[in-house]
Amino acid sequence: MMNPVEEYIFTVQPFEIDFRGKLTFPLLINKLLNAAGQHADKRGFGIRDINKINRSWVLSRVYLDLTRCPKDRENIKVETWIEGLLRTFTQRNFAIYDETGNALGYARTVWSMIDMETRRPVNLMSFGIDQYIHIKECPVAKGGKIILPDDTSALDTFTIKYSDVDINQHLNSAKYVEHIFDAFSLDEIKQHNTIQRFEIEYVEECRYGEKISIFKKEVQPNDFIIVLKKEDGTITCKSRILFTE
Amino acid sequence: MMNPVEEYIFTVQPFEIDFRGKLTFPLLINKLLNAAGQHADKRGFGIRDINKINRSWVLSRVYLDLTRCPKDRENIKVETWIEGLLRTFTQRNFAIYDETGNALGYARTVWSMIDMETRRPVNLMSFGIDQYIHIKECPVAKGGKIILPDDTSALDTFTIKYSDVDINQHLNSAKYVEHIFDAFSLDEIKQHNTIQRFEIEYVEECRYGEKISIFKKEVQPNDFIIVLKKEDGTITCKSRILFTE
């Protein structure tokens, strides 16, 4: 049987780095999602395989603990494997390593498979996912409830455009993260040093053309809650970013 | 001596595709720039090498002719080489191939090297670039003057954010292209079918936090001029996009 752990190797490219000379955080999430895609493709339950039967994967949670961000031109290895499978959810984990094998961070993610018409979750049994369930060290703290203080007012808004959307014309999971990080000024990112913890809960899909408001609050020193809402006030995603002192 | 032509190979990843299931056009430009970086790095005049002596590369022109866009999960090879060198400009060309070696497109680009303090172009001789000058087929039409009709009014504005800027805190060359394409609706992109020609002239750098206005006009059927301006009216870049019928 195929190895349950997939390796996805990449080199940080010059146009993937931010003002710190490090891989932009949204692109780090993008790389994890690419690793997940490669793992699922090779094992027969990739998005293109399941699209044929009118199903699609939807990312619902990401919990990431990071010790440092990949640097410009650094060779990085992402390992990904499936840790658990429930009827309508599967848990996929990630480990991020530098060239010498030191772990830079770990992530836990939760996915569901949806019917592309109803957009409702479907039963995950019968895709042969269970045979790849694997237990491997993944030290990531459990996610708590993400609560935005009521007194938080909108910081900014954006409209979902061409480069934001996936093949279903929904805001792509990696682009959410880009919009969340764009809610921080360079000074905020500088003074808060490195990202230690990132959490995101995808609550409701957004379509092309929708206008999204960004709410952001520092609830504890270095600890931020960012929530994206639709025009009608519906929460589309909740996020938490904890910077190191 | 090292081969004057560098090969940069990549697979189109699931979170790199647009609503058409094809590599987003801004990311295609990004891949070309990554290929350029790899070519220059290996030959000793990469951005990190010249940053040490307080110099940096600046992209000033891109002319791209495309027959088709790379598809999801397609394996693509970009070849890049230097065709010409003048005192303050160098011309770098690109060829984009699919897995079977069919050319998907070709690009011609113009770069200058600047002094990072003065932001002025410096003399390019003495970096050993000349030894790599290479002549290879690169069928790309010459670029004409890009003129925005006077009666064009601003379509949209954006503020330069964290994910837009490079290590110098300027709008990154690939992100200009993303903002340009975001000036098109999905319907416009759909009805205009595929991109046949793309031109961009980088005129003036923009810094983090600047507010940029987007001007767009269809000057001929399927032929668009897009210009980005700063708040004071200064043109920061001019672009032309020609779609196939």
Coordinates of C-alpha atoms in Angstrom, one line a residue:
Chain A
M1 CA 0.0 0.0 0.0
M2 CA 1.1 3.6 -0.6
N3 CA 2.9 5.4 2.2
P4 CA 0.2 7.2 4.2
V5 CA 2.6 10.3 4.5
E6 CA 3.1 12.5 1.5
E7 CA 6.1 14.8 1.1
Y8 CA 5.7 18.1 -0.7
I9 CA 9.0 19.9 -1.3
F10 CA 9.4 23.5 -2.4
T11 CA 11.9 26.3 -2.5
V12 CA 10.8 29.7 -1.4
Q13 CA 10.8 31.9 -4.5
P14 CA 11.8 35.6 -4.7
F15 CA 8.3 36.7 -5.5
E16 CA 6.8 34.7 -2.6
I17 CA 8.5 36.6 0.1
D18 CA 7.3 39.6 2.2
F19 CA 9.0 42.7 3.4
R20 CA 10.8 40.6 6.1
G21 CA 12.4 38.4 3.4
K22 CA 10.3 35.5 4.6
L23 CA 7.6 33.4 2.8
T24 CA 4.4 35.4 3.2
F25 CA 2.2 33.8 5.7
P26 CA -0.8 33.3 3.3
L27 CA 1.6 31.5 0.9
L28 CA 2.7 29.2 3.8
I29 CA -1.0 28.2 4.1
N30 CA -1.2 27.8 0.3
K31 CA 1.8 25.4 0.4
L32 CA 0.1 23.3 3.0
L33 CA -3.0 23.1 0.9
N34 CA -0.9 22.2 -2.2
A35 CA 0.6 19.4 -0.1
A36 CA -2.9 18.2 0.8
G37 CA -3.9 18.2 -2.8
Q38 CA -0.9 16.1 -3.8
H39 CA -1.5 13.6 -1.0
A40 CA -5.2 13.2 -2.0
D41 CA -4.5 13.1 -5.8
K42 CA -2.0 10.3 -5.4
R43 CA -4.4 8.3 -3.3
G44 CA -7.5 8.6 -5.5
F45 CA -9.6 11.0 -3.5
G46 CA -8.2 14.3 -4.9
I47 CA -10.6 17.1 -5.8
R48 CA -10.5 16.3 -9.5
D49 CA -11.4 12.6 -8.8
I50 CA -14.3 13.5 -6.6
N51 CA -15.5 16.4 -8.8
K52 CA -16.4 13.6 -11.3
I53 CA -19.0 12.4 -8.9
N54 CA -20.1 15.9 -8.1
R55 CA -18.3 16.2 -4.8
S56 CA -15.7 18.7 -3.6
W57 CA -13.4 19.1 -0.6
V58 CA -14.0 22.0 1.8
L59 CA -11.5 23.2 4.4
S60 CA -13.2 24.0 7.6
R61 CA -10.4 24.5 10.2
V62 CA -6.7 25.2 10.4
Y63 CA -4.7 25.2 13.6
L64 CA -1.0 26.0 13.1
D65 CA 1.8 26.4 15.6
L66 CA 5.0 27.8 14.1
T67 CA 8.5 28.2 15.5
R68 CA 9.8 30.2 12.5
C69 CA 8.8 31.2 9.0
P70 CA 10.6 29.8 5.9
K71 CA 13.1 32.3 4.5
D72 CA 13.8 33.4 0.9
R73 CA 15.2 30.6 -1.3
E74 CA 15.0 28.1 1.6
N75 CA 14.2 24.5 0.7
I76 CA 11.2 23.3 2.7
K77 CA 9.6 19.9 3.1
V78 CA 6.0 19.6 4.1
E79 CA 4.7 16.2 5.3
T80 CA 1.0 15.6 5.4
W81 CA -1.1 12.6 6.5
I82 CA -4.6 11.8 7.6
E83 CA -5.0 11.4 11.3
G84 CA -8.7 10.8 11.6
L85 CA -11.9 10.1 9.7
L86 CA -15.4 10.6 10.9
R87 CA -18.6 10.3 8.9
T88 CA -18.5 13.9 7.6
F89 CA -15.1 15.2 8.7
T90 CA -11.5 14.2 8.2
Q91 CA -8.5 15.5 10.1
R92 CA -5.4 16.1 8.1
N93 CA -2.1 17.0 9.8
F94 CA 1.0 18.7 8.5
A95 CA 4.7 19.0 9.6
I96 CA 6.9 21.7 8.1
Y97 CA 10.7 21.0 8.0
D98 CA 13.8 22.9 6.9
E99 CA 16.6 21.4 4.8
T100 CA 18.3 19.9 7.8
G101 CA 15.1 18.2 9.1
N102 CA 14.3 20.7 11.9
A103 CA 10.6 21.2 12.3
L104 CA 9.5 24.8 11.7
G105 CA 5.9 24.1 12.6
Y106 CA 3.0 21.7 12.7
A107 CA -0.7 22.1 11.6
R108 CA -3.9 20.3 12.1
T109 CA -6.7 20.8 9.7
V110 CA -10.3 19.6 9.4
W111 CA -12.0 19.0 6.0
S112 CA -15.4 17.9 4.8
M113 CA -16.6 16.7 1.5
I114 CA -19.6 18.4 0.0
D115 CA -22.2 17.7 -2.6
M116 CA -21.5 20.4 -5.3
E117 CA -25.2 21.1 -5.8
T118 CA -26.5 21.2 -2.3
R119 CA -23.1 22.4 -0.8
R120 CA -23.9 20.1 2.1
P121 CA -21.5 17.6 3.7
V122 CA -21.6 14.0 2.5
N123 CA -20.6 10.7 4.0
L124 CA -16.8 10.2 3.8
M125 CA -16.8 6.5 4.1
S126 CA -16.4 4.6 0.8
F127 CA -13.6 6.7 -0.6
G128 CA -10.8 4.4 0.8
I129 CA -9.6 7.2 3.0
D130 CA -9.6 5.1 6.1
Q131 CA -6.8 2.8 4.8
Y132 CA -4.4 5.8 5.0
I133 CA -5.2 6.9 8.6
H134 CA -1.8 7.3 10.2
I135 CA -0.6 8.4 13.7
K136 CA 2.5 10.6 13.7
E137 CA 3.7 13.3 16.1
C138 CA 1.9 16.6 15.5
P139 CA 2.3 19.0 18.5
V140 CA -0.4 21.6 17.9
A141 CA -2.4 23.1 20.7
K142 CA -6.2 22.5 20.6
G143 CA -8.2 25.4 19.2
G144 CA -10.4 27.4 21.5
K145 CA -13.6 29.3 20.7
I146 CA -12.9 32.4 18.6
I147 CA -15.0 35.2 19.9
L148 CA -14.9 38.8 18.5
P149 CA -15.7 41.4 21.2
D150 CA -19.0 43.1 20.4
D151 CA -17.6 46.6 20.4
T152 CA -15.3 45.8 17.4
S153 CA -16.0 48.0 14.4
A154 CA -15.2 47.2 10.8
L155 CA -11.5 48.0 9.9
D156 CA -11.8 47.6 6.1
T157 CA -13.9 46.1 3.4
F158 CA -13.0 44.3 0.1
T159 CA -14.9 42.9 -2.8
I160 CA -14.2 39.4 -4.0
K161 CA -12.4 39.6 -7.4
Y162 CA -11.0 37.4 -10.2
S163 CA -7.8 36.5 -8.4
D164 CA -9.7 35.6 -5.2
V165 CA -11.9 32.9 -6.5
D166 CA -11.5 29.1 -7.0
I167 CA -13.0 27.0 -9.8
N168 CA -16.4 27.2 -8.0
Q169 CA -16.2 31.0 -8.0
H170 CA -15.9 31.0 -4.2
L171 CA -13.3 32.9 -2.2
N172 CA -10.4 30.4 -2.2
S173 CA -9.2 29.1 1.2
A174 CA -5.7 30.6 0.8
K175 CA -7.0 34.0 -0.2
Y176 CA -9.0 34.3 3.0
V177 CA -5.7 34.2 4.8
E178 CA -4.2 36.8 2.5
H179 CA -7.1 39.2 3.3
I180 CA -6.7 38.5 7.0
F181 CA -3.0 39.3 7.0
D182 CA -3.7 42.4 4.9
A183 CA -5.6 43.7 8.0
F184 CA -2.2 44.2 9.7
S185 CA 0.1 47.1 9.0
L186 CA 3.8 46.4 8.3
D187 CA 4.6 48.1 11.6
E188 CA 2.2 45.8 13.5
I189 CA 3.8 42.8 11.9
K190 CA 7.3 44.2 12.6
Q191 CA 6.7 45.0 16.3
H192 CA 4.9 41.8 16.9
N193 CA 7.9 39.9 15.6
T194 CA 7.0 36.4 14.4
I195 CA 3.7 34.5 14.1
Q196 CA 3.5 31.8 16.8
R197 CA -0.1 30.6 16.3
F198 CA -2.7 30.8 13.6
E199 CA -6.3 29.5 13.7
I200 CA -9.0 29.9 11.2
E201 CA -12.6 28.6 11.1
Y202 CA -14.3 28.7 7.7
V203 CA -17.9 29.3 8.6
E204 CA -19.7 30.3 5.4
E205 CA -18.6 30.3 1.7
C206 CA -18.4 33.7 -0.1
R207 CA -19.0 34.1 -3.8
Y208 CA -17.4 36.3 -6.5
G209 CA -18.5 39.9 -6.2
E210 CA -19.5 39.8 -2.5
K211 CA -18.5 42.7 -0.4
I212 CA -16.7 41.5 2.8
S213 CA -16.0 43.5 6.0
I214 CA -12.9 42.8 8.1
F215 CA -13.2 43.1 11.9
K216 CA -9.9 43.0 14.0
K217 CA -9.2 43.3 17.7
E218 CA -6.2 42.7 19.9
V219 CA -7.9 40.8 22.7
Q220 CA -4.7 40.2 24.7
P221 CA -1.2 41.5 24.1
N222 CA 0.0 40.1 20.7
D223 CA -3.2 38.1 20.4
F224 CA -5.6 39.1 17.6
I225 CA -9.1 38.0 16.6
I226 CA -10.0 38.7 12.9
V227 CA -13.5 38.1 11.7
L228 CA -14.8 38.5 8.1
K229 CA -18.5 39.3 7.6
K230 CA -20.8 39.6 4.6
E231 CA -22.9 42.7 4.0
D232 CA -25.9 41.1 5.8
G233 CA -23.7 40.5 8.9
T234 CA -23.2 36.8 8.3
I235 CA -19.8 35.6 9.6
T236 CA -17.8 34.0 6.8
C237 CA -14.7 33.2 8.8
K238 CA -13.1 33.7 12.2
S239 CA -9.4 33.7 12.8
R240 CA -6.9 34.1 15.6
I241 CA -3.3 35.2 15.2
L242 CA -0.9 35.1 18.1
F243 CA 2.4 36.8 17.6
T244 CA 5.5 36.1 19.8
E245 CA 6.6 38.9 22.2
Chain B
M1 CA 30.8 27.8 -18.8
M2 CA 27.3 27.4 -17.5
N3 CA 24.5 27.0 -20.0
P4 CA 23.1 30.4 -20.8
V5 CA 19.6 29.0 -20.7
E6 CA 18.0 28.2 -17.4
E7 CA 15.1 25.8 -17.0
Y8 CA 12.4 26.3 -14.4
I9 CA 10.0 23.5 -14.0
F10 CA 6.7 23.6 -12.0
T11 CA 3.4 21.9 -11.7
V12 CA 0.3 24.0 -11.6
Q13 CA -1.1 23.6 -8.0
P14 CA -4.8 23.4 -7.0
F15 CA -4.7 26.8 -5.2
E16 CA -3.0 28.5 -8.2
I17 CA -5.9 28.1 -10.6
D18 CA -8.7 30.5 -11.4
F19 CA -12.4 29.9 -12.1
R20 CA -11.5 28.5 -15.5
G21 CA -9.4 25.8 -14.0
K22 CA -6.3 27.4 -15.5
L23 CA -3.2 28.9 -13.8
T24 CA -4.2 32.5 -12.9
F25 CA -2.6 34.9 -15.3
P26 CA -0.8 36.9 -12.5
L27 CA 0.7 33.7 -11.3
L28 CA 2.0 32.9 -14.8
I29 CA 3.9 36.2 -14.6
N30 CA 5.1 35.2 -11.1
K31 CA 6.5 31.9 -12.5
L32 CA 8.4 33.8 -15.2
L33 CA 9.9 36.1 -12.5
N34 CA 10.8 33.1 -10.4
A35 CA 12.6 31.5 -13.4
A36 CA 14.5 34.8 -13.9
G37 CA 15.5 34.8 -10.3
Q38 CA 16.8 31.2 -10.5
H39 CA 18.8 32.0 -13.7
A40 CA 20.4 35.1 -12.1
D41 CA 21.1 33.4 -8.8
K42 CA 22.9 30.5 -10.4
R43 CA 25.1 32.9 -12.5
G44 CA 26.1 35.2 -9.6
F45 CA 24.0 38.3 -10.4
G46 CA 20.8 37.3 -8.5
I47 CA 19.1 39.9 -6.3
R48 CA 20.6 38.6 -3.1
D49 CA 24.1 38.9 -4.6
I50 CA 23.7 42.4 -5.8
N51 CA 21.8 43.5 -2.7
K52 CA 25.1 43.0 -0.9
I53 CA 26.6 45.9 -2.9
N54 CA 23.4 47.9 -2.5
R55 CA 22.0 47.2 -5.9
S56 CA 18.6 45.7 -6.9
W57 CA 16.9 44.5 -10.1
V58 CA 13.9 46.4 -11.3
L59 CA 11.6 45.0 -14.0
S60 CA 10.6 47.7 -16.5
R61 CA 8.8 45.9 -19.3
V62 CA 7.0 42.6 -20.1
Y63 CA 5.7 41.6 -23.5
L64 CA 4.0 38.2 -23.6
D65 CA 2.4 36.3 -26.5
L66 CA 0.4 33.3 -25.4
T67 CA -1.3 30.5 -27.3
R68 CA -2.8 28.9 -24.2
C69 CA -2.7 29.1 -20.4
P70 CA -1.4 26.2 -18.3
K71 CA -4.1 24.0 -16.8
D72 CA -4.6 22.6 -13.3
R73 CA -1.8 20.1 -12.4
E74 CA -0.1 20.6 -15.7
N75 CA 3.7 20.2 -15.7
I76 CA 5.2 23.3 -17.2
K77 CA 8.8 24.2 -18.2
V78 CA 9.9 27.8 -18.5
E79 CA 13.2 28.5 -20.2
T80 CA 14.8 31.9 -19.7
W81 CA 18.0 33.5 -21.2
I82 CA 19.5 36.9 -21.6
E83 CA 19.2 38.2 -25.2
G84 CA 20.8 41.6 -24.8
L85 CA 22.7 43.9 -22.6
L86 CA 23.0 47.7 -22.7
R87 CA 24.6 50.0 -20.2
T88 CA 21.5 50.4 -18.1
F89 CA 19.1 47.8 -19.5
T90 CA 19.2 44.0 -20.0
Q91 CA 16.7 42.1 -22.1
R92 CA 15.6 38.7 -20.7
N93 CA 13.5 36.3 -22.8
F94 CA 11.3 33.4 -21.8
A95 CA 9.7 30.4 -23.5
I96 CA 6.9 28.4 -21.8
Y97 CA 6.5 24.8 -22.8
D98 CA 4.0 22.0 -21.9
E99 CA 5.1 18.5 -20.9
T100 CA 5.4 17.4 -24.5
G101 CA 7.6 20.3 -25.5
N102 CA 4.9 22.4 -27.2
A103 CA 5.4 26.1 -26.7
L104 CA 2.5 27.8 -24.9
G105 CA 4.0 31.2 -25.2
Y106 CA 7.0 33.5 -25.3
A107 CA 7.9 36.6 -23.4
R108 CA 10.4 39.5 -23.7
T109 CA 11.3 41.5 -20.6
V110 CA 13.5 44.5 -19.9
W111 CA 15.2 45.0 -16.6
S112 CA 17.5 47.6 -15.0
M113 CA 19.7 47.5 -12.0
I114 CA 19.3 50.3 -9.5
D115 CA 21.2 51.7 -6.6
M116 CA 19.0 51.0 -3.6
E117 CA 19.5 54.4 -2.0
T118 CA 19.1 56.7 -5.1
R119 CA 16.7 54.2 -6.8
R120 CA 18.5 55.2 -10.1
P121 CA 19.7 52.8 -12.7
V122 CA 23.4 51.9 -12.5
N123 CA 25.9 50.6 -15.1
L124 CA 25.3 46.9 -15.9
M125 CA 28.8 46.1 -17.2
S126 CA 31.1 44.4 -14.7
F127 CA 28.6 41.8 -13.5
G128 CA 29.7 39.2 -16.0
I129 CA 26.2 39.2 -17.5
D130 CA 27.6 39.6 -21.0
Q131 CA 29.1 36.1 -21.1
Y132 CA 25.6 34.6 -20.9
I133 CA 24.1 36.6 -23.8
H134 CA 22.3 34.0 -26.0
I135 CA 20.3 34.1 -29.1
K136 CA 17.3 31.8 -29.3
E137 CA 13.9 31.9 -31.0
C138 CA 11.4 34.1 -29.1
P139 CA 8.5 35.1 -31.4
V140 CA 7.0 38.0 -29.5
A141 CA 5.5 41.1 -31.2
K142 CA 7.2 44.4 -30.5
G143 CA 5.4 46.5 -27.9
G144 CA 3.7 49.7 -29.1
K145 CA 3.0 52.9 -27.1
I146 CA 0.3 52.3 -24.5
I147 CA -2.1 55.2 -24.5
L148 CA -5.1 55.5 -22.2
P149 CA -7.9 57.6 -23.8
D150 CA -8.3 60.9 -21.9
D151 CA -12.0 60.3 -21.3
T152 CA -11.3 57.2 -19.1
S153 CA -12.5 57.5 -15.6
A154 CA -11.2 55.5 -12.6
L155 CA -12.8 52.1 -12.3
D156 CA -11.6 51.2 -8.8
T157 CA -9.0 52.0 -6.2
F158 CA -6.9 49.9 -3.8
T159 CA -4.4 50.5 -1.0
I160 CA -1.1 48.7 -1.1
K161 CA -1.1 46.2 1.8
Y162 CA 1.2 43.6 3.5
S163 CA 0.7 40.9 0.8
D164 CA 1.4 43.4 -2.0
V165 CA 4.9 44.5 -1.1
D166 CA 8.4 43.1 -1.7
I167 CA 11.4 43.3 0.6
N168 CA 11.8 47.0 -0.3
Q169 CA 8.2 47.6 0.7
H170 CA 7.3 48.5 -2.9
L171 CA 4.4 46.9 -4.8
N172 CA 5.8 43.7 -6.1
S173 CA 6.0 43.3 -9.9
A174 CA 3.7 40.2 -9.9
K175 CA 1.1 41.9 -7.7
Y176 CA 0.7 44.8 -10.2
V177 CA -0.5 42.1 -12.6
E178 CA -2.9 40.7 -10.0
H179 CA -4.5 44.1 -9.5
I180 CA -4.7 44.7 -13.3
F181 CA -6.5 41.4 -13.8
D182 CA -8.8 42.1 -10.9
A183 CA -10.1 45.0 -12.9
F184 CA -11.9 42.4 -15.1
S185 CA -15.1 40.7 -14.2
L186 CA -15.4 36.9 -14.5
D187 CA -17.9 37.5 -17.3
E188 CA -15.5 39.7 -19.2
I189 CA -12.8 37.1 -18.9
K190 CA -15.2 34.4 -19.9
Q191 CA -16.6 36.2 -23.0
H192 CA -13.2 37.3 -24.1
N193 CA -11.9 33.7 -24.0
T194 CA -8.2 33.4 -23.6
I195 CA -5.4 36.0 -23.2
Q196 CA -3.4 36.3 -26.4
R197 CA -1.2 39.2 -25.5
F198 CA -0.1 41.0 -22.4
E199 CA 2.1 44.1 -22.1
I200 CA 3.1 46.0 -19.0
E201 CA 5.3 49.1 -18.6
Y202 CA 6.4 49.7 -15.0
V203 CA 6.7 53.5 -14.8
E204 CA 7.0 54.5 -11.2
E205 CA 7.4 52.5 -8.0
C206 CA 4.6 52.5 -5.4
R207 CA 5.2 52.1 -1.7
Y208 CA 3.3 50.4 1.0
G209 CA 0.1 52.3 2.0
E210 CA -0.2 54.2 -1.2
K211 CA -3.7 54.5 -2.7
I212 CA -3.8 53.5 -6.3
S213 CA -6.5 54.1 -8.9
I214 CA -7.2 51.7 -11.8
F215 CA -8.2 53.0 -15.2
K216 CA -9.5 50.6 -17.8
K217 CA -10.7 51.0 -21.4
E218 CA -11.5 48.7 -24.2
V219 CA -9.8 50.6 -27.1
Q220 CA -10.6 48.0 -29.8
P221 CA -12.8 44.9 -29.6
N222 CA -11.0 42.6 -27.1
D223 CA -8.1 45.0 -26.7
F224 CA -7.9 46.7 -23.2
I225 CA -5.6 49.4 -21.8
I226 CA -5.2 49.4 -18.0
V227 CA -3.4 52.2 -16.3
L228 CA -2.6 52.5 -12.5
K229 CA -2.2 56.0 -11.1
K230 CA -1.2 57.3 -7.7
E231 CA -3.3 59.8 -5.8
D232 CA -1.4 62.8 -7.3
G233 CA -2.2 61.4 -10.8
T234 CA 1.3 60.0 -11.4
I235 CA 1.2 56.9 -13.6
T236 CA 2.7 54.0 -11.9
C237 CA 2.2 51.4 -14.7
K238 CA 0.6 51.0 -18.1
S239 CA -0.7 47.7 -19.4
R240 CA -2.4 46.3 -22.4
I241 CA -4.3 43.0 -22.6
L242 CA -5.5 41.5 -25.8
F243 CA -8.0 38.6 -25.6
T244 CA -8.7 36.3 -28.5
E245 CA -12.1 36.5 -30.2

